[in-house]
Coordinates of C-alpha atoms in Angstrom, one line a residue:
M1 CA 13.5 47.7 -5.2
V2 CA 15.8 47.4 -8.2
A3 CA 18.0 45.0 -6.3
L4 CA 15.0 43.0 -5.3
G5 CA 13.9 42.7 -8.9
A6 CA 17.4 41.7 -10.0
S7 CA 17.6 39.0 -7.3
E8 CA 14.3 37.5 -8.1
S9 CA 15.1 37.7 -11.8
T10 CA 18.3 35.7 -11.3
L11 CA 16.4 32.9 -9.6
T12 CA 13.6 33.0 -12.2
V13 CA 16.0 32.7 -15.1
T14 CA 17.7 29.7 -13.4
V15 CA 14.4 28.1 -12.8
M16 CA 13.2 28.6 -16.3
A17 CA 16.5 27.1 -17.6
K18 CA 15.7 23.9 -15.7
G19 CA 12.1 23.7 -17.0
E20 CA 12.5 25.2 -20.5
K21 CA 12.3 21.9 -22.3
T22 CA 9.4 20.4 -20.5
V23 CA 7.9 19.1 -23.8
Q24 CA 10.9 16.7 -24.0
S25 CA 11.3 13.7 -21.7
S26 CA 12.9 14.5 -18.4
S27 CA 15.9 12.3 -19.4
D28 CA 16.7 14.3 -22.5
R29 CA 16.1 17.6 -20.8
L30 CA 18.4 16.9 -17.9
I31 CA 21.1 15.2 -19.9
N32 CA 21.6 18.3 -22.0
H33 CA 21.3 20.6 -19.0
S34 CA 23.6 18.6 -16.8
E35 CA 26.4 18.4 -19.3
S36 CA 26.7 22.2 -19.3
H37 CA 26.0 23.1 -15.7
Y38 CA 26.2 20.1 -13.4
S39 CA 29.2 18.1 -14.2
K40 CA 30.7 18.7 -10.8
T41 CA 30.7 16.2 -8.0
P42 CA 27.6 16.3 -5.9
D43 CA 27.8 18.2 -2.6
Q44 CA 27.9 16.2 0.5
T45 CA 24.7 15.8 2.5
H46 CA 24.2 18.7 4.8
P47 CA 24.3 17.6 8.5
D48 CA 20.7 18.7 9.2
Q49 CA 19.5 16.4 6.4
K50 CA 21.0 13.3 8.1
L51 CA 18.5 11.1 9.8
S52 CA 19.5 9.1 12.9
V53 CA 18.8 5.4 13.1
C54 CA 16.3 6.2 15.9
S55 CA 14.3 8.6 13.7
K56 CA 14.2 6.1 10.9
L57 CA 13.1 3.3 13.3
C58 CA 10.4 5.5 14.8
Y59 CA 9.2 6.5 11.3
A60 CA 9.1 2.9 10.2
I61 CA 7.3 1.7 13.3
G62 CA 4.6 4.2 12.6
G63 CA 3.7 2.5 9.3
A64 CA 3.6 -1.0 10.8
P65 CA 0.1 -1.0 12.3
N66 CA -1.5 -0.1 9.0
Q67 CA 0.1 -3.2 7.5
V68 CA -0.8 -5.3 10.6
A69 CA -4.5 -4.4 10.1
G70 CA -4.2 -4.5 6.3
S71 CA -2.7 -8.0 6.4
A72 CA -5.5 -9.3 8.6
T73 CA -8.2 -7.9 6.3
A74 CA -6.4 -8.9 3.1
F75 CA -6.0 -12.6 4.1
F76 CA -9.1 -13.1 6.3
L77 CA -11.9 -10.6 5.7
Q78 CA -13.3 -12.5 2.7
I79 CA -13.5 -15.9 4.4
Y80 CA -14.7 -14.2 7.6
L81 CA -17.7 -12.6 5.8
L82 CA -18.5 -15.9 4.1
D83 CA -18.0 -18.5 6.9
V84 CA -18.3 -16.6 10.2
A85 CA -20.6 -13.6 9.5
Q86 CA -22.4 -15.9 7.0
I87 CA -23.5 -13.3 4.5
N88 CA -23.9 -14.6 0.9
P89 CA -21.1 -14.3 -1.7
F90 CA -22.8 -11.5 -3.6
Q91 CA -23.2 -9.4 -0.4
A92 CA -19.5 -10.2 0.5
S93 CA -18.4 -9.1 -2.9
M94 CA -20.3 -5.8 -2.6
V95 CA -18.8 -5.1 0.9
L96 CA -15.3 -5.7 -0.5
F97 CA -15.8 -3.7 -3.7
V98 CA -17.7 -0.8 -2.3
G99 CA -15.4 -0.6 0.7
K100 CA -12.3 -0.5 -1.4
A101 CA -13.9 1.9 -3.9
W102 CA -15.0 4.2 -1.1
G103 CA -11.5 4.1 0.3
A104 CA -10.1 5.0 -3.1
V105 CA -12.4 8.0 -3.4
T106 CA -11.5 9.3 0.0
D107 CA -7.8 9.3 -0.8
P108 CA -7.8 12.4 -3.1
V109 CA -10.4 14.0 -0.8
V110 CA -8.0 13.6 2.2
G111 CA -5.1 14.7 0.0
F112 CA -7.0 17.9 -0.8
F113 CA -7.7 18.7 2.9
I114 CA -4.1 17.9 3.8
S115 CA -2.8 20.2 1.1
K116 CA -4.9 23.0 2.7
S117 CA -3.7 22.2 6.2
K118 CA -1.5 24.7 8.0
W119 CA 1.7 24.0 9.9
T120 CA 1.3 23.4 13.6
R121 CA 3.8 22.9 16.4
I122 CA 3.9 19.2 15.6
G123 CA 3.9 19.7 11.8
R124 CA 1.3 19.6 9.1
L125 CA 0.9 15.8 8.6
M126 CA 1.3 14.5 12.2
P127 CA -2.0 15.9 13.6
W128 CA -3.9 13.9 11.0
M129 CA -2.2 10.7 12.0
V130 CA -2.5 11.2 15.7
G131 CA -6.0 12.5 15.6
C132 CA -7.6 9.7 13.6
T133 CA -5.8 6.7 15.3
P134 CA -8.4 6.1 18.1
F135 CA -11.2 6.2 15.7
V136 CA -9.4 3.8 13.3
V137 CA -9.1 1.3 16.2
V138 CA -12.8 1.5 17.1
S139 CA -14.0 1.0 13.5
Y140 CA -11.5 -1.8 13.0
F141 CA -12.8 -3.7 16.0
Y142 CA -16.5 -3.4 14.9
L143 CA -15.6 -4.6 11.5
W144 CA -14.8 -8.0 13.1
Y145 CA -17.9 -8.1 15.3
V146 CA -21.0 -10.1 14.4
P147 CA -24.1 -8.1 15.3
P148 CA -27.0 -9.8 17.1
F149 CA -29.3 -9.5 14.1
S150 CA -29.3 -11.2 10.7
S151 CA -31.3 -9.0 8.4
G152 CA -29.0 -6.0 8.6
K153 CA -25.6 -7.7 8.6
F154 CA -24.8 -6.5 5.1
I155 CA -25.4 -2.9 6.0
W156 CA -23.4 -3.3 9.2
Y157 CA -20.3 -4.6 7.5
L158 CA -20.6 -2.3 4.5
G159 CA -20.9 0.7 6.8
F160 CA -18.0 -0.2 9.1
Y161 CA -15.8 -1.2 6.2
C162 CA -16.3 2.1 4.5
L163 CA -15.8 4.0 7.8
Y164 CA -12.6 2.0 8.4
Q165 CA -11.3 2.8 4.9
T166 CA -12.0 6.5 5.4
L167 CA -10.2 6.6 8.7
I168 CA -7.2 4.5 7.6
T169 CA -6.9 6.9 4.6
C170 CA -6.6 9.8 7.0
F171 CA -3.7 8.0 8.5
H172 CA -2.0 6.5 5.4
V173 CA -2.0 9.4 3.0
P174 CA -0.1 11.8 5.4
Y175 CA 2.1 9.0 6.6
S176 CA 3.1 8.2 3.0
A177 CA 3.7 11.9 2.2
L178 CA 5.8 12.2 5.4
T179 CA 8.7 10.7 3.5
M180 CA 9.3 14.0 1.7
F181 CA 9.4 15.9 5.0
L182 CA 12.0 13.7 6.7
S183 CA 15.0 14.8 4.7
M184 CA 15.8 16.5 1.4
D185 CA 18.6 14.0 0.6
Q186 CA 17.6 11.2 -1.8
R187 CA 19.8 8.6 -0.1
E188 CA 18.4 9.5 3.3
R189 CA 14.8 9.2 2.0
D190 CA 15.7 5.9 0.3
S191 CA 17.2 4.6 3.5
A192 CA 14.1 5.7 5.5
T193 CA 11.9 4.0 2.9
A194 CA 13.9 0.8 3.3
Y195 CA 13.4 1.0 7.1
R196 CA 9.7 1.6 6.5
M197 CA 9.2 -1.3 4.2
T198 CA 11.1 -3.6 6.5
A199 CA 8.8 -2.6 9.4
E200 CA 5.7 -2.8 7.2
V201 CA 6.6 -6.3 6.0
L202 CA 7.2 -7.3 9.6
G203 CA 3.9 -5.6 10.4
T204 CA 2.2 -7.7 7.7
L205 CA 3.9 -10.7 9.2
V206 CA 2.7 -9.9 12.7
G207 CA -0.8 -9.2 11.5
A208 CA -1.0 -12.5 9.6
A209 CA 0.6 -14.3 12.6
I210 CA -1.8 -12.9 15.1
Q211 CA -4.9 -13.3 12.9
G212 CA -3.8 -16.7 11.5
Q213 CA -2.9 -18.3 14.8
L214 CA -5.8 -17.0 16.7
V215 CA -8.5 -17.7 14.1
A216 CA -7.1 -20.9 12.6
S217 CA -9.4 -23.0 14.7
A218 CA -12.4 -21.3 13.1
H219 CA -11.5 -22.8 9.7
T220 CA -10.7 -26.4 10.3
L221 CA -12.7 -29.5 9.6
K222 CA -12.9 -30.5 13.3
H223 CA -16.4 -29.1 13.7
C224 CA -17.7 -31.0 10.6
S225 CA -17.2 -34.6 11.7
H226 CA -20.3 -34.8 13.9
H227 CA -22.8 -32.8 11.9
N228 CA -23.6 -35.0 9.0
V229 CA -25.1 -38.5 9.7
S230 CA -26.4 -39.1 6.2
L231 CA -23.2 -38.8 4.2
S232 CA -20.4 -41.2 4.9
L233 CA -17.7 -38.5 4.2
G234 CA -18.8 -36.7 7.4
H235 CA -18.7 -33.2 5.8
L236 CA -21.2 -30.4 6.3
G237 CA -22.9 -29.1 3.2
N238 CA -22.5 -30.0 -0.4
V239 CA -19.6 -32.3 -1.4
G240 CA -18.4 -33.7 -4.7
G241 CA -20.4 -36.9 -4.5
A242 CA -23.5 -35.5 -2.9
E243 CA -26.6 -34.7 -5.0
P244 CA -28.6 -31.6 -4.4
G245 CA -31.5 -33.7 -3.3
D246 CA -29.7 -35.7 -0.6
H247 CA -31.0 -35.2 2.9
V248 CA -28.4 -33.8 5.2
V249 CA -29.0 -33.9 9.0
R250 CA -27.1 -31.3 11.0
S251 CA -26.7 -31.1 14.7
P252 CA -27.6 -27.5 15.6
A253 CA -26.0 -27.3 19.0
P254 CA -22.4 -28.1 18.0
V255 CA -22.7 -25.8 15.0
Q256 CA -23.8 -22.9 17.2
D257 CA -21.0 -23.6 19.7
F258 CA -18.4 -23.6 17.1
L259 CA -19.8 -20.4 15.5
Y260 CA -19.7 -18.7 18.8
H261 CA -16.0 -19.8 19.2
A262 CA -15.2 -18.4 15.8
K263 CA -16.8 -15.0 16.6
V264 CA -14.9 -14.8 19.9
V265 CA -11.4 -15.5 18.4
Y266 CA -11.9 -13.0 15.7
M267 CA -12.8 -10.3 18.2
I268 CA -9.8 -11.1 20.3
A269 CA -7.6 -10.8 17.3
A270 CA -9.1 -7.4 16.4
G271 CA -8.5 -6.2 20.0
V272 CA -4.9 -7.2 19.9
I273 CA -4.3 -5.5 16.6
G274 CA -6.0 -2.4 17.7
G275 CA -3.7 -2.2 20.7
I276 CA -0.7 -2.5 18.4
F277 CA -2.0 0.4 16.3
L278 CA -2.2 2.7 19.3
I279 CA 1.3 1.8 20.6
C280 CA 3.1 2.2 17.2
T281 CA 1.4 5.5 16.5
L282 CA 2.6 6.8 19.9
V283 CA 6.2 5.7 19.1
M284 CA 6.1 7.5 15.8
F285 CA 4.7 10.7 17.4
L286 CA 7.5 10.8 20.0
G287 CA 10.4 9.9 17.7
V288 CA 9.7 11.7 14.3
K289 CA 10.2 15.4 13.6
E290 CA 8.4 16.7 10.5
K291 CA 10.5 19.2 8.5
D292 CA 9.5 21.6 5.7
D293 CA 11.8 21.9 2.7
P294 CA 13.9 25.0 3.6
Y295 CA 15.6 25.1 0.1
S296 CA 12.6 25.1 -2.2
P297 CA 11.4 28.4 -3.8
R298 CA 8.3 30.0 -2.3
T299 CA 5.6 31.8 -4.1
E300 CA 3.6 34.7 -2.8
K301 CA 0.3 32.9 -3.5
P302 CA -0.2 29.1 -3.1
I303 CA -1.2 27.3 -6.3
P304 CA -4.9 26.2 -6.1
F305 CA -5.5 22.5 -5.6
H306 CA -7.2 21.9 -9.0
K307 CA -4.2 23.5 -10.8
G308 CA -1.8 21.4 -8.8
F309 CA -3.9 18.3 -9.6
M310 CA -3.7 19.1 -13.3
L311 CA 0.0 19.6 -13.2
V312 CA 0.4 16.2 -11.4
M313 CA -1.8 14.4 -13.8
R314 CA 0.1 15.7 -16.8
H315 CA 3.5 14.5 -15.4
G316 CA 4.4 11.5 -17.5
P317 CA 6.7 9.6 -15.1
Y318 CA 4.0 9.7 -12.4
L319 CA 1.3 8.3 -14.7
I320 CA 3.6 5.5 -16.0
L321 CA 4.7 4.5 -12.5
T322 CA 1.1 4.5 -11.2
A323 CA -0.3 2.5 -14.1
A324 CA 2.5 -0.1 -13.8
F325 CA 2.2 -0.7 -10.1
L326 CA -1.6 -0.5 -10.3
F327 CA -1.6 -3.8 -12.3
I328 CA 1.1 -5.3 -10.1
S329 CA -0.7 -4.5 -6.8
V330 CA -4.0 -5.9 -8.2
A331 CA -2.1 -9.2 -8.8
I332 CA -0.8 -9.2 -5.2
Q333 CA -4.2 -8.4 -3.8
L334 CA -5.8 -11.2 -5.7
V335 CA -3.3 -13.7 -4.3
Q336 CA -3.7 -12.3 -0.8
S337 CA -7.5 -12.3 -0.6
N338 CA -8.0 -15.7 -2.2
F339 CA -5.0 -17.6 -0.7
V340 CA -6.8 -18.8 2.5
L341 CA -9.8 -19.9 0.4
F342 CA -7.4 -21.6 -2.1
C343 CA -5.6 -23.6 0.6
T344 CA -8.9 -24.5 2.3
Y345 CA -11.0 -25.6 -0.7
A346 CA -8.8 -26.1 -3.7
V347 CA -5.6 -27.9 -2.6
D348 CA -6.5 -29.4 0.8
L349 CA -3.9 -27.4 2.8
R350 CA -6.3 -25.9 5.3
D351 CA -4.3 -27.2 8.3
H352 CA -1.2 -25.5 7.0
F353 CA -2.4 -22.2 5.5
Q354 CA -1.4 -20.1 8.5
N355 CA 2.1 -21.4 8.5
I356 CA 2.4 -21.0 4.7
V357 CA 1.3 -17.3 5.0
L358 CA 3.9 -16.8 7.8
T359 CA 6.6 -18.3 5.5
I360 CA 5.7 -15.9 2.7
L361 CA 5.9 -12.9 5.0
M362 CA 9.1 -14.0 6.8
S363 CA 10.7 -14.4 3.4
A364 CA 9.5 -10.9 2.5
A365 CA 10.8 -9.3 5.7
V366 CA 14.2 -10.9 5.3
S367 CA 14.6 -9.9 1.6
I368 CA 13.8 -6.2 2.1
P369 CA 17.5 -5.4 2.8
L370 CA 18.5 -7.5 -0.1
W371 CA 16.3 -5.5 -2.5
Q372 CA 17.5 -2.2 -0.9
W373 CA 21.1 -3.2 -1.8
F374 CA 20.0 -4.5 -5.2
L375 CA 18.3 -1.2 -6.2
Q376 CA 21.3 0.8 -5.1
R377 CA 23.7 -1.4 -7.0
F378 CA 21.7 -2.0 -10.2
G379 CA 18.9 0.6 -10.2
K380 CA 15.3 0.6 -9.1
K381 CA 13.8 -0.2 -12.5
T382 CA 16.0 -3.3 -12.9
A383 CA 15.1 -4.3 -9.3
A384 CA 11.4 -4.1 -10.2
Y385 CA 11.8 -6.5 -13.2
C386 CA 13.9 -9.0 -11.3
G387 CA 11.9 -9.0 -8.1
I388 CA 8.3 -9.0 -9.4
T389 CA 8.8 -11.5 -12.2
W390 CA 10.2 -14.0 -9.7
I391 CA 6.7 -14.9 -8.4
I392 CA 5.3 -16.0 -11.8
P393 CA 6.7 -19.5 -12.3
F394 CA 6.2 -20.4 -8.6
T395 CA 2.6 -19.4 -8.6
I396 CA 1.9 -21.5 -11.6
M397 CA 3.8 -24.4 -10.0
L398 CA 1.5 -24.2 -6.9
V399 CA -1.6 -24.5 -9.1
F400 CA -0.4 -27.5 -11.0
I401 CA 1.6 -29.3 -8.2
P402 CA -0.5 -28.7 -5.1
N403 CA 1.5 -30.5 -2.4
L404 CA 2.9 -29.3 0.9
V405 CA 6.6 -29.2 -0.1
V406 CA 5.9 -27.2 -3.2
A407 CA 3.6 -24.8 -1.2
Y408 CA 6.5 -23.9 1.1
M409 CA 8.9 -23.5 -1.8
V410 CA 6.3 -21.2 -3.4
A411 CA 5.9 -19.3 -0.1
V412 CA 9.7 -18.5 0.1
A413 CA 9.8 -17.4 -3.6
S414 CA 6.6 -15.4 -3.3
G415 CA 8.0 -13.5 -0.3
L416 CA 10.8 -12.2 -2.4
S417 CA 8.4 -10.7 -5.0
V418 CA 6.0 -9.4 -2.3
A419 CA 9.0 -7.5 -0.8
A420 CA 9.9 -6.0 -4.1
S421 CA 6.3 -5.0 -4.9
L422 CA 6.1 -3.2 -1.5
L423 CA 9.5 -1.5 -1.5
L424 CA 9.9 -0.3 -5.1
P425 CA 6.9 2.0 -5.7
W426 CA 7.4 3.9 -2.4
S427 CA 11.1 4.2 -3.2
M428 CA 10.4 5.4 -6.8
L429 CA 7.7 7.9 -5.9
P430 CA 10.1 10.4 -4.3
D431 CA 12.2 10.4 -7.4
V432 CA 9.1 11.3 -9.4
L433 CA 8.4 14.2 -7.1
D434 CA 12.0 15.4 -7.5
D435 CA 11.5 15.3 -11.3
F436 CA 8.2 17.2 -11.0
R437 CA 9.8 19.9 -8.9
L438 CA 12.4 20.5 -11.6
V439 CA 9.7 20.9 -14.2
N440 CA 7.5 23.0 -11.9
P441 CA 9.9 24.7 -9.5
Y442 CA 7.3 27.2 -8.1
S443 CA 4.6 24.6 -7.6
K444 CA 5.0 23.6 -3.9
G445 CA 3.0 21.5 -1.4
H446 CA 1.6 18.9 -3.8
E447 CA 3.1 15.8 -2.0
A448 CA -0.3 14.7 -0.7
I449 CA -1.7 14.8 -4.3
F450 CA 1.0 12.5 -5.6
Y451 CA 0.6 10.0 -2.8
S452 CA -3.2 10.1 -2.4
F453 CA -3.9 9.6 -6.1
Y454 CA -1.4 6.8 -6.3
V455 CA -3.3 5.1 -3.5
F456 CA -6.6 6.0 -5.1
F457 CA -5.9 4.3 -8.4
T458 CA -4.4 1.2 -6.8
K459 CA -7.2 0.9 -4.2
F460 CA -9.9 1.3 -6.8
A461 CA -8.5 -1.3 -9.1
A462 CA -8.0 -3.7 -6.2
G463 CA -11.6 -3.1 -5.1
I464 CA -12.9 -4.0 -8.6
S465 CA -10.7 -7.1 -8.8
L466 CA -11.7 -8.3 -5.3
G467 CA -15.4 -7.7 -6.0
V468 CA -15.2 -9.5 -9.3
S469 CA -13.3 -12.4 -7.8
T470 CA -15.9 -12.9 -5.0
L471 CA -18.7 -12.7 -7.6
C472 CA -16.9 -15.5 -9.6
L473 CA -17.1 -17.7 -6.5
E474 CA -20.9 -16.9 -6.3
F475 CA -21.3 -18.0 -9.9
A476 CA -19.2 -21.1 -9.3
G477 CA -21.6 -22.2 -6.6
Y478 CA -19.8 -21.3 -3.4
N479 CA -21.8 -22.7 -0.4
T480 CA -21.6 -20.4 2.7
G481 CA -20.7 -22.4 5.8
A482 CA -19.9 -25.6 4.0
C483 CA -16.9 -27.7 4.9
Q484 CA -16.3 -28.6 1.2
Q485 CA -17.1 -26.8 -2.0
P486 CA -18.1 -28.1 -5.4
P487 CA -15.4 -28.6 -8.1
P488 CA -16.2 -25.4 -10.0
V489 CA -15.2 -23.4 -6.9
A490 CA -11.8 -25.1 -6.7
Y491 CA -11.2 -24.5 -10.4
T492 CA -12.2 -20.8 -10.0
L493 CA -9.8 -20.4 -7.1
K494 CA -7.0 -21.8 -9.1
L495 CA -7.6 -19.3 -11.8
L496 CA -7.7 -16.4 -9.2
I497 CA -4.4 -17.6 -7.7
G498 CA -2.6 -18.5 -11.0
A499 CA -3.7 -17.2 -14.4
A500 CA -5.2 -13.8 -13.3
P501 CA -2.2 -12.6 -11.2
V502 CA 0.2 -13.6 -13.9
A503 CA -1.7 -11.7 -16.6
F504 CA -1.8 -8.5 -14.4
I505 CA 1.9 -8.8 -13.5
V506 CA 3.0 -9.1 -17.2
T507 CA 0.8 -6.1 -18.1
G508 CA 2.3 -4.0 -15.3
L509 CA 5.9 -4.8 -16.3
M510 CA 5.2 -4.0 -19.9
I511 CA 4.0 -0.5 -18.9
L512 CA 7.0 -0.1 -16.7
I513 CA 9.3 -0.3 -19.7
L514 CA 8.2 3.3 -20.5
Y515 CA 9.3 4.6 -17.1
P516 CA 11.9 7.3 -18.0
I517 CA 13.7 7.9 -14.7
T518 CA 16.7 5.7 -14.9
E519 CA 19.6 5.8 -12.5
E520 CA 21.5 8.3 -14.7
V521 CA 18.4 10.6 -14.9
R522 CA 17.9 10.3 -11.2
L523 CA 21.5 11.4 -10.5
K524 CA 21.2 14.4 -12.8
N525 CA 17.9 15.3 -11.2
K526 CA 19.6 15.4 -7.8
L527 CA 22.4 17.6 -9.1
A528 CA 19.9 20.0 -10.7
L529 CA 17.7 20.1 -7.7
D530 CA 20.6 20.7 -5.3
Q531 CA 21.7 23.7 -7.3
L532 CA 18.2 25.1 -7.5
R533 CA 17.8 24.8 -3.7
T534 CA 21.2 26.3 -3.1
Q535 CA 20.3 29.3 -5.2
G536 CA 16.9 29.6 -3.5
L537 CA 18.6 29.5 -0.1
S538 CA 21.2 32.2 -1.0
S539 CA 18.7 34.6 -2.6
R540 CA 15.9 34.4 -0.1
P541 CA 17.6 36.3 2.8
Q542 CA 18.4 39.2 0.4
I543 CA 14.9 39.2 -0.9
E544 CA 13.3 39.2 2.5
D545 CA 15.7 41.9 3.8
L546 CA 14.8 44.1 0.9
R547 CA 11.1 43.5 1.4
S548 CA 11.3 44.4 5.1
S549 CA 13.2 47.6 4.4
A550 CA 10.8 48.6 1.6

């Protein structure tokens, strides 16, 4: 028993040494500590921490379907609700806001239940992802189905959007946290994250391509030329030169035929994307092995969720990173959700929007390896500034010079920033968790809290911004089902695409200045954590042998 106490005491003293200056910044604490104890060359990656290319690919493929579905909803759900389901802008804004807010609320709830989950033969996170996938597919399909009644459409879409957000959260939170259970080596995790982001951008590309190409015919002017015999412009609904009192004659039969066609193509697209979701989840299940951290200290009694939550919410680097990318992600969401409307009603690019969207996403997919090299060479914080600021001048250019050539230039440039905004937060979060483990070495199993609350804050802010942006269209006089909108709608869309995203991006980057985990701090964190794990690994067999003989 004396030997047991001595062994545990040695480990405890070492742990306290690493966390004794928690009131200081992690950078100051680790710089002082590293100079005295961790000046040696880092150990080589242990063989069992290495990930094969196949494992990384299967892991990456597992995240693609979420982005396929997310891309389709981000670019097309708003215009679908307005022009195909034909609910009014206020109802559409409520669907988008409440759905996103509900999805945000479910993130910490799901994170709580995941933290309470026990390990099974296939892991602790994998059962969540595999179990919810069939239900995700069903809810996603009915989100794009127009019910055979008109009075309850708002409730229909609100209900299925909230259900879809709940189920996709049950998939996305454990999938995001899975990064920490692939390998304990930072480089291996960063490499797996780069694979994941490449696959997710390709998934976004596939989702936009499938949805855009299949439903493009539902948003062209071809169905408008025969419906208005009173106005010489041949447009359905209100136009710039039409007065509210003008008599508009519409031909009901062609309108109904076209609306039926729009409903069918949206359901076909939903069915295809649902099939992709099932296939990719199966590939991930067969090719990824979830691993617990064998080197982290274990406590006799797990720390309660609420105490773990308070520890996470007091961790400065996490709060700064989340706040910065909250504003940046809101900017990207605004551009995504309003881009199709912008091309259709503000700049007369409705015949090209699907190809412009594909150009953005192809540029993003190609540039992911570039940003992975850049962050390894110059650091993640520098990569964030260089990558995300790149979109600002080009977005402004599209608003003020709205022609096709400029649109494609902006698409290529925007793709670079979209790739950076996708890759960097998920690459930086594991570094924050490593920093947290050094400050709280005996607090284990809180990965789901970190990832779920990060998604909670970004989703909630995005939901508010999307709801407000759709309400702005309502106040501007958006006419549901019309082929052309009044000038205030076009002006509002230009603000939503140009000024608002720029303001959010600048705010996010200003907050990111305070982020303390530089490349130097990240390396010292790695050295400190490696020694902590090594000591935990060497002392655990002695402790367990003594306990068994006691």
